[in-house]
């Protein structure tokens, strides 16, 4: 398939980086469409582990062109550090283009993010503190600075001084902190602008032409559907569009050019930050999943909240993204349990519901109704084909397909590239997604 969108089908951290890395090898382009350095993609190539935040995972694949598109918010210091460390490890970064329209995260964005979280106290979102929300806020308010202007030594100081006039009023009068000095920021960021300028381009045209001309383009999602500012569990969401539609906003990809949409979901559920999480396990099972799955944030190191697979949420993600297939991750992490569970419905105000309520108020009143399946003791991490997997794993996968309403075509049984089972799948999953 030519143009493929890879989207997180949960609350982020679904191991999308691994799948993108596996799929990128025969792609002409890999395009990151949204979010910023709040994302963290861990990719293992042989015995080498790479932690990527802004640079698309296709950078590890030699010939693929990688694009950081218009919808991404870029922390210049962060991306320079990432590129420098990749180069130091022998990764060529010449195949990278950064959209001139992407917005830049500056010190006041981080500051506002952290001050606002502090001000919210118990109601804090639990953001990554990377300035993501404030940067998207400025973009929508039309007081943001785009990459092209950031790299222009004549434009950046002028724009920054105008914007800091407003920001400093708020910093001093609302938060009672010291104002920022424009000249210091210009000085501090000069080197970053010089470093990044050669990468800046009109990427929407590059992507649009490639997508239309039959080149194969992979669209790399960050975060997950349930963190989408519209479709997610608002207000405990990020400020961008991690759902599949986001791939067509500000990348140059027209909606008619999408050939397939692969959802990525773990075999259980995790969430970082605050917000309702019906299948969360606050017991030894949750702790065991966290330890076995190494469920600690790539970006912040925070322990992730863990729980059984939430089929109601997956069903919703499948529908609203228009998934064509699913990639089921971390199956090896569930090895060893006597039984494993999948939430098939919620109990809500004394009745059973199958539809995911994407708001904090209703979701926080939902409790899971589980289907319990027999677990598997076998180590599945070296399985090379679907047929080699134990019967109980297959039953688990079939139940996931039923709730998602789409076939599971990729299964991951470990962190390495070669611990991935591609399952050519012709069988149609009957009917529309149904939990019955
Ligand atoms: P922000 O994106 O830093 O504003 O954080 C908003 C919410 O999204 C918080 O709950 C974060 O923990 C969550 N979040 C942001 N990026 C990621 C990610 O890559 N994985 C998982 N959660 C994320």
Coordinates of C-alpha atoms and ligand atoms in Angstrom, one line a residue:
X1 CA 0.0 0.0 0.0
X2 CA 1.3 3.4 -0.9
X3 CA 0.3 5.8 1.8
X4 CA 0.0 4.4 5.3
X5 CA -1.0 6.1 8.5
X6 CA 0.2 4.6 11.7
X7 CA -1.8 5.8 14.7
X8 CA -1.8 5.2 18.4
X9 CA -5.1 3.5 19.4
X10 CA -4.8 4.1 23.1
X11 CA -3.4 6.9 25.4
X12 CA 0.0 6.9 23.7
X13 CA 3.1 4.8 24.4
X14 CA 1.8 1.9 22.2
X15 CA 5.3 1.2 20.8
X16 CA 4.5 2.9 17.5
X17 CA 8.2 3.7 17.1
X18 CA 9.0 0.0 16.6
X19 CA 6.2 -0.5 14.0
X20 CA 7.2 2.6 12.1
X21 CA 10.8 1.4 12.1
X22 CA 9.7 -2.0 10.8
X23 CA 7.5 -0.5 8.1
X24 CA 9.8 2.3 7.1
X25 CA 12.5 0.2 5.3
X26 CA 10.7 0.2 1.9
X27 CA 9.1 3.6 2.2
X28 CA 10.2 6.7 0.3
X29 CA 9.1 9.1 3.0
X30 CA 8.3 9.0 6.7
X31 CA 6.3 12.0 7.9
X32 CA 5.8 13.0 11.5
X33 CA 2.5 15.0 11.7
X34 CA 2.0 16.3 15.2
X35 CA 3.0 16.8 18.8
X36 CA 6.5 17.7 19.9
X37 CA 9.1 16.4 22.3
X38 CA 6.4 15.2 24.6
X39 CA 6.5 12.1 22.5
X40 CA 9.2 9.4 22.9
X41 CA 9.7 6.6 20.5
X42 CA 12.1 3.8 21.6
X43 CA 13.4 1.9 18.6
X44 CA 15.8 -1.1 19.0
X45 CA 18.0 -2.0 16.1
X46 CA 20.1 -5.1 16.9
X47 CA 21.5 -4.4 20.3
X48 CA 21.3 -0.6 19.8
X49 CA 18.5 1.3 21.5
X50 CA 17.5 4.8 20.1
X51 CA 15.2 7.2 21.9
X52 CA 13.6 9.5 19.4
X53 CA 11.4 12.5 20.3
X54 CA 11.0 14.7 17.2
X55 CA 13.0 13.0 14.5
X56 CA 10.9 10.4 12.5
X57 CA 11.9 6.8 13.1
X58 CA 12.7 6.4 9.3
X59 CA 16.0 8.2 10.0
X60 CA 17.4 4.8 11.1
X61 CA 16.7 3.5 7.6
X62 CA 19.3 5.1 5.4
X63 CA 17.6 6.0 2.2
X64 CA 14.2 7.1 3.5
X65 CA 13.4 10.9 3.4
X66 CA 12.1 12.0 6.8
X67 CA 9.8 15.0 7.2
X68 CA 8.8 16.9 10.4
X69 CA 5.6 18.4 9.1
X70 CA 3.7 21.7 9.7
X71 CA 1.6 20.3 12.6
X72 CA 4.6 19.5 14.9
X73 CA 5.8 22.0 17.5
X74 CA 9.6 22.0 17.7
X75 CA 11.8 22.7 20.6
X76 CA 15.0 23.8 18.9
X77 CA 17.3 22.8 21.7
X78 CA 15.7 19.4 21.8
X79 CA 15.9 18.6 18.1
X80 CA 19.5 19.9 17.9
X81 CA 20.4 17.6 20.8
X82 CA 18.6 14.7 19.2
X83 CA 20.3 15.2 15.8
X84 CA 23.7 15.7 17.4
X85 CA 23.4 12.5 19.3
X86 CA 22.2 10.5 16.3
X87 CA 25.1 11.8 14.2
X88 CA 27.5 10.9 17.0
X89 CA 26.2 7.3 16.8
X90 CA 26.8 7.2 13.1
X91 CA 23.3 7.8 11.9
X92 CA 23.2 10.1 8.8
X93 CA 20.7 12.9 9.3
X94 CA 21.0 14.4 5.8
X95 CA 17.7 12.8 4.8
X96 CA 15.6 15.1 7.0
X97 CA 13.4 18.0 6.2
X98 CA 11.7 20.3 8.7
X99 CA 8.6 22.3 7.7
X100 CA 9.2 26.0 7.7
X101 CA 5.6 26.3 8.9
X102 CA 6.1 24.2 12.1
X103 CA 5.9 26.3 15.2
X104 CA 8.8 26.7 17.6
X105 CA 8.7 26.1 21.4
X106 CA 10.5 28.8 23.2
X107 CA 11.5 29.1 26.9
X108 CA 8.3 30.9 27.9
X109 CA 6.2 28.0 26.6
X110 CA 7.9 25.6 29.0
X111 CA 7.6 28.1 31.7
X112 CA 3.9 28.7 31.2
X113 CA 3.3 24.9 31.0
X114 CA 5.0 24.3 34.3
X115 CA 3.5 27.4 36.1
X116 CA 0.0 26.6 34.8
X117 CA 0.2 23.0 36.0
X118 CA 1.3 24.3 39.4
X119 CA -1.5 26.7 39.5
X120 CA -4.0 24.0 38.7
X121 CA -2.9 22.0 41.8
X122 CA -5.0 18.8 42.2
X123 CA -6.6 19.5 38.8
X124 CA -3.3 19.4 37.0
X125 CA -3.3 17.6 33.6
X126 CA 0.0 15.9 34.4
X127 CA 1.6 17.3 31.2
X128 CA 5.1 16.5 30.2
X129 CA 6.1 20.1 31.0
X130 CA 7.6 20.5 27.6
X131 CA 5.6 23.6 26.6
X132 CA 3.4 21.7 24.1
X133 CA 0.0 23.2 25.2
X134 CA 1.3 26.8 25.4
X135 CA 2.9 26.5 21.9
X136 CA -0.3 25.2 20.3
X137 CA -2.2 28.0 22.2
X138 CA 0.1 30.6 20.6
X139 CA -0.3 29.0 17.2
X140 CA -4.1 29.2 17.4
X141 CA -3.9 32.8 18.8
X142 CA -1.6 33.7 15.9
X143 CA 1.2 34.8 18.1
X144 CA 3.4 31.8 17.5
X145 CA 6.8 31.8 15.7
X146 CA 7.3 29.4 12.8
X147 CA 10.5 27.6 12.0
X148 CA 11.2 29.7 8.9
X149 CA 10.9 33.0 10.8
X150 CA 12.9 31.5 13.7
X151 CA 15.8 30.8 11.4
X152 CA 15.7 34.3 9.9
X153 CA 18.1 36.5 12.0
X154 CA 16.2 39.7 10.9
X155 CA 12.7 38.4 11.7
X156 CA 13.1 36.4 14.9
X157 CA 14.4 39.1 17.2
X158 CA 11.6 41.5 16.2
X159 CA 8.8 38.9 16.5
X160 CA 10.2 37.7 19.8
X161 CA 10.3 41.2 21.3
X162 CA 6.7 41.8 20.3
X163 CA 5.5 38.6 21.8
X164 CA 7.6 38.9 25.0
X165 CA 5.9 42.2 25.7
X166 CA 2.6 40.3 26.2
X167 CA 4.2 37.2 27.8
X168 CA 6.1 39.2 30.4
X169 CA 3.0 41.1 31.5
X170 CA 1.4 37.7 32.3
X171 CA 4.5 36.3 33.9
X172 CA 4.9 39.2 36.2
X173 CA 1.3 40.1 37.0
X174 CA -0.4 36.7 37.1
X175 CA 2.4 34.3 38.1
X176 CA 4.6 36.8 40.0
X177 CA 7.8 35.6 38.4
X178 CA 10.7 37.4 36.7
X179 CA 10.2 38.7 33.2
X180 CA 12.3 37.1 30.3
X181 CA 14.8 39.1 28.4
X182 CA 14.4 38.9 24.6
X183 CA 18.1 39.6 23.8
X184 CA 19.2 36.7 26.0
X185 CA 16.9 34.3 24.2
X186 CA 18.0 35.5 20.8
X187 CA 21.6 35.0 21.9
X188 CA 20.9 31.6 23.4
X189 CA 19.0 30.3 20.3
X190 CA 21.3 31.8 17.5
X191 CA 23.3 28.6 17.3
X192 CA 20.2 26.4 17.1
X193 CA 18.8 28.5 14.2
X194 CA 22.0 28.2 12.3
X195 CA 22.1 24.5 12.8
X196 CA 18.5 23.9 11.8
X197 CA 18.3 26.3 8.8
X198 CA 19.6 23.8 6.2
X199 CA 16.8 21.4 7.1
X200 CA 14.0 23.9 6.6
X201 CA 11.8 23.5 3.5
X202 CA 8.2 23.8 2.2
X203 CA 7.5 20.2 3.2
X204 CA 3.7 20.2 2.4
X205 CA 4.6 20.3 -1.3
X206 CA 7.2 17.6 -0.9
X207 CA 4.7 15.4 0.8
X208 CA 1.7 16.2 -1.4
X209 CA 3.7 15.5 -4.6
X210 CA 5.1 12.2 -3.2
X211 CA 1.7 11.0 -1.9
X212 CA 0.1 11.8 -5.2
X213 CA 2.7 10.4 -7.4
X214 CA 2.6 6.8 -6.1
X215 CA 5.6 7.0 -3.9
X216 CA 5.1 5.2 -0.6
X217 CA 4.7 7.5 2.4
X218 CA 4.4 6.5 6.0
X219 CA 2.7 8.9 8.4
X220 CA 4.1 8.6 11.9
X221 CA 1.6 9.3 14.7
X222 CA 2.7 10.5 18.1
X223 CA 0.7 10.1 21.3
X224 CA -2.6 8.3 20.9
X225 CA -6.2 8.7 19.9
X226 CA -7.5 9.1 23.4
X227 CA -5.2 12.1 23.9
X228 CA -6.6 13.9 20.8
X229 CA -7.8 17.4 21.7
X230 CA -11.1 16.7 20.0
X231 CA -11.7 12.9 20.1
X232 CA -9.8 12.3 23.4
X233 CA -10.7 12.4 27.1
X234 CA -10.8 16.1 27.3
X235 CA -9.4 18.0 29.3
X236 CA -6.9 15.3 30.1
X237 CA -5.5 15.4 26.5
X238 CA -2.6 16.8 24.6
X239 CA -3.1 19.9 22.4
X240 CA -2.8 18.4 19.0
X241 CA -4.5 15.7 16.8
X242 CA -2.9 12.4 17.3
X243 CA -5.8 10.6 15.7
X244 CA -5.6 9.5 12.0
X245 CA -7.3 12.7 10.7
X246 CA -4.3 14.6 12.1
X247 CA -2.1 13.1 9.3
X248 CA -4.0 15.1 6.8
X249 CA -3.8 18.4 8.8
X250 CA -0.8 20.3 7.9
X251 CA 1.3 17.6 6.2
X252 CA 0.3 18.0 2.6
X253 CA -1.5 14.7 2.5
X254 CA -5.1 15.1 1.1
X255 CA -7.6 12.8 2.8
X256 CA -8.3 11.0 -0.5
X257 CA -4.6 9.8 -0.6
X258 CA -4.7 7.6 2.4
X259 CA -4.5 3.9 1.5
X260 CA -4.4 2.3 4.9
X261 CA -4.6 3.2 8.6
X262 CA -2.9 0.9 11.0
X263 CA -3.8 1.3 14.7
X264 CA -1.2 0.4 17.2
X265 CA -2.3 -1.0 20.6
X266 CA -0.6 -2.8 23.4
X267 CA -2.0 -6.0 24.7
X268 CA -2.9 -4.1 27.9
X269 CA -3.5 -0.4 28.6
X270 CA -1.2 2.3 30.0
X271 CA -1.7 6.0 30.7
X272 CA 0.5 8.7 32.0
X273 CA -0.7 11.9 33.5
X274 CA -4.1 12.4 35.1
X275 CA -7.6 11.5 33.9
X276 CA -10.0 8.6 34.1
X277 CA -8.7 5.1 33.3
X278 CA -11.4 2.5 33.9
X279 CA -9.2 -0.6 33.6
X280 CA -6.4 0.7 35.8
X281 CA -4.9 -1.9 38.1
X282 CA -3.7 -0.5 41.4
X283 CA -2.5 -3.8 42.6
X284 CA 0.3 -6.4 42.2
X285 CA -0.9 -7.3 38.7
X286 CA -0.6 -3.7 37.6
X287 CA 2.9 -3.5 39.1
X288 CA 3.9 -6.7 37.4
X289 CA 2.8 -5.4 34.0
X290 CA 4.7 -2.2 34.6
X291 CA 7.9 -4.0 35.5
X292 CA 7.7 -6.6 32.7
X293 CA 6.7 -4.1 30.1
X294 CA 9.3 -1.5 31.4
X295 CA 6.4 1.0 31.5
X296 CA 8.3 4.1 32.4
X297 CA 8.1 7.2 30.2
X298 CA 10.7 7.6 27.4
X299 CA 10.5 11.4 27.8
X300 CA 9.8 12.0 31.5
X301 CA 10.8 8.7 33.1
X302 CA 7.4 8.7 34.9
X303 CA 6.0 5.3 35.9
X304 CA 3.0 4.6 33.6
X305 CA -0.4 3.7 35.1
X306 CA -1.1 0.1 33.9
X307 CA -4.3 -2.0 33.4
X308 CA -5.9 -4.7 31.3
X309 CA -6.7 -4.1 27.7
X310 CA -9.7 -1.8 27.4
X311 CA -11.8 -3.1 24.5
X312 CA -14.4 -0.4 24.8
X313 CA -11.7 2.2 24.2
X314 CA -10.1 0.2 21.4
X315 CA -13.5 -0.2 19.7
X316 CA -13.9 3.6 19.8
X317 CA -10.4 4.2 18.5
X318 CA -11.0 1.8 15.7
X319 CA -14.2 3.5 14.6
X320 CA -13.1 7.2 14.9
X321 CA -9.8 6.5 13.1
X322 CA -11.3 4.3 10.4
X323 CA -8.7 1.7 11.1
X324 CA -8.0 -0.9 8.4
X325 CA -5.9 -3.1 10.6
X326 CA -4.3 -3.4 14.0
X327 CA -0.8 -4.0 15.3
X328 CA -0.9 -5.7 18.6
X329 CA 2.1 -5.0 20.8
X330 CA 3.9 -6.4 23.9
X331 CA 2.2 -9.8 23.7
X332 CA 5.3 -11.2 25.5
X333 CA 4.6 -9.0 28.5
X334 CA 1.4 -11.0 29.2
X335 CA 3.2 -14.4 29.3
X336 CA 3.0 -16.1 32.6
X337 CA -0.4 -14.9 33.9
X338 CA -2.9 -17.7 34.8
X339 CA -5.6 -15.6 33.2
X340 CA -5.7 -12.4 31.2
X341 CA -8.7 -10.0 30.8
X342 CA -10.2 -7.7 28.2
X343 CA -12.8 -5.1 29.1
X344 CA -15.7 -5.7 26.8
X345 CA -18.2 -3.2 28.2
X346 CA -18.5 -0.6 31.0
X347 CA -20.9 -0.6 33.8
X348 CA -22.3 3.0 33.9
X349 CA -25.0 4.1 36.3
X350 CA -26.2 0.6 36.8
X351 CA -26.3 -0.4 33.2
X352 CA -23.9 -1.9 30.6
X353 CA -22.6 0.3 27.8
X354 CA -20.5 -0.5 24.8
X355 CA -19.8 3.1 23.7
X356 CA -16.8 4.9 25.0
X357 CA -17.6 8.2 26.7
X358 CA -14.8 10.5 25.7
X359 CA -15.3 13.0 28.5
X360 CA -13.8 12.9 32.0
X361 CA -17.1 13.2 33.8
X362 CA -18.8 10.1 32.4
X363 CA -15.6 8.1 31.9
X364 CA -14.7 8.5 35.6
X365 CA -18.0 6.8 36.5
X366 CA -17.4 3.7 34.3
X367 CA -16.2 0.4 35.7
X368 CA -15.0 -2.4 33.5
X369 CA -16.9 -5.5 32.6
X370 CA -14.3 -8.1 31.7
X371 CA -14.0 -11.2 29.6
X372 CA -11.5 -13.5 31.3
X373 CA -9.4 -15.7 29.1
X374 CA -6.9 -18.4 30.0
X375 CA -3.3 -17.0 30.1
X376 CA -0.3 -18.6 28.5
X377 CA 2.9 -19.7 30.3
X378 CA 5.0 -20.1 27.3
X379 CA 7.7 -17.6 26.3
X380 CA 6.4 -16.2 23.0
X381 CA 9.3 -13.9 22.4
X382 CA 11.0 -16.0 19.7
X383 CA 7.8 -17.0 17.8
X384 CA 8.3 -16.2 14.1
X385 CA 4.9 -17.0 12.7
X386 CA 1.3 -16.8 13.9
X387 CA 1.0 -20.6 13.9
X388 CA 3.8 -20.9 16.4
X389 CA 1.9 -19.0 19.0
X390 CA 0.1 -20.9 21.8
X391 CA -3.6 -21.5 21.3
X392 CA -4.5 -19.2 24.2
X393 CA -2.6 -16.3 22.6
X394 CA -4.6 -16.9 19.4
X395 CA -7.9 -16.8 21.4
X396 CA -6.7 -13.5 22.9
X397 CA -5.9 -12.1 19.5
X398 CA -9.3 -13.2 18.1
X399 CA -11.1 -11.5 21.0
X400 CA -9.1 -8.3 20.2
X401 CA -10.1 -8.5 16.6
X402 CA -13.7 -8.8 17.6
X403 CA -13.7 -5.7 19.7
X404 CA -11.6 -3.7 17.3
X405 CA -13.6 -4.9 14.3
X406 CA -10.4 -5.1 12.2
X407 CA -7.8 -7.8 11.7
X408 CA -4.6 -7.9 13.7
X409 CA -2.0 -8.1 10.9
X410 CA 1.1 -7.3 13.0
X411 CA 2.0 -8.9 16.3
X412 CA 4.9 -7.8 18.4
X413 CA 6.5 -10.3 20.8
X414 CA 9.6 -8.3 21.9
X415 CA 11.5 -5.1 21.5
X416 CA 13.7 -6.1 18.5
X417 CA 12.8 -5.7 14.9
X418 CA 13.0 -9.5 14.3
X419 CA 10.5 -10.1 17.2
X420 CA 7.6 -9.0 14.9
X421 CA 5.1 -11.3 13.2
X422 CA 3.6 -10.1 10.0
X423 CA 0.4 -11.9 9.4
X424 CA -1.0 -11.7 5.9
X425 CA -4.6 -11.6 6.5
X426 CA -7.3 -12.0 3.9
X427 CA -10.2 -13.0 6.2
X428 CA -12.7 -10.2 6.7
X429 CA -13.8 -9.5 10.2
X430 CA -17.5 -10.0 10.0
X431 CA -19.8 -6.9 10.2
X432 CA -18.9 -3.7 11.9
X433 CA -17.1 -3.5 15.2
X434 CA -19.4 -5.1 17.8
X435 CA -18.8 -6.0 21.4
X436 CA -21.6 -8.5 21.6
Ligands
LIG1 P1 1.3 17.5 27.1 O1 1.2 16.8 25.7 O2 2.7 17.6 27.6 O3 0.6 18.8 27.1 O4 0.6 16.6 28.1 C1 -0.8 16.4 28.0 C2 -1.2 14.9 28.4 O5 -0.8 14.1 27.4 C3 -0.6 14.4 29.7 O6 -1.4 13.5 30.3 C4 0.7 13.7 29.2 O7 1.1 12.7 30.0 C5 0.1 13.1 27.9 N1 1.1 12.8 26.9 C6 1.8 13.7 26.1 N2 2.6 13.0 25.3 C7 2.5 11.7 25.6 C8 3.1 10.5 25.0 O8 3.9 10.6 24.1 N3 2.7 9.4 25.6 C9 1.8 9.3 26.5 N4 1.2 10.4 27.1 C10 1.5 11.6 26.6

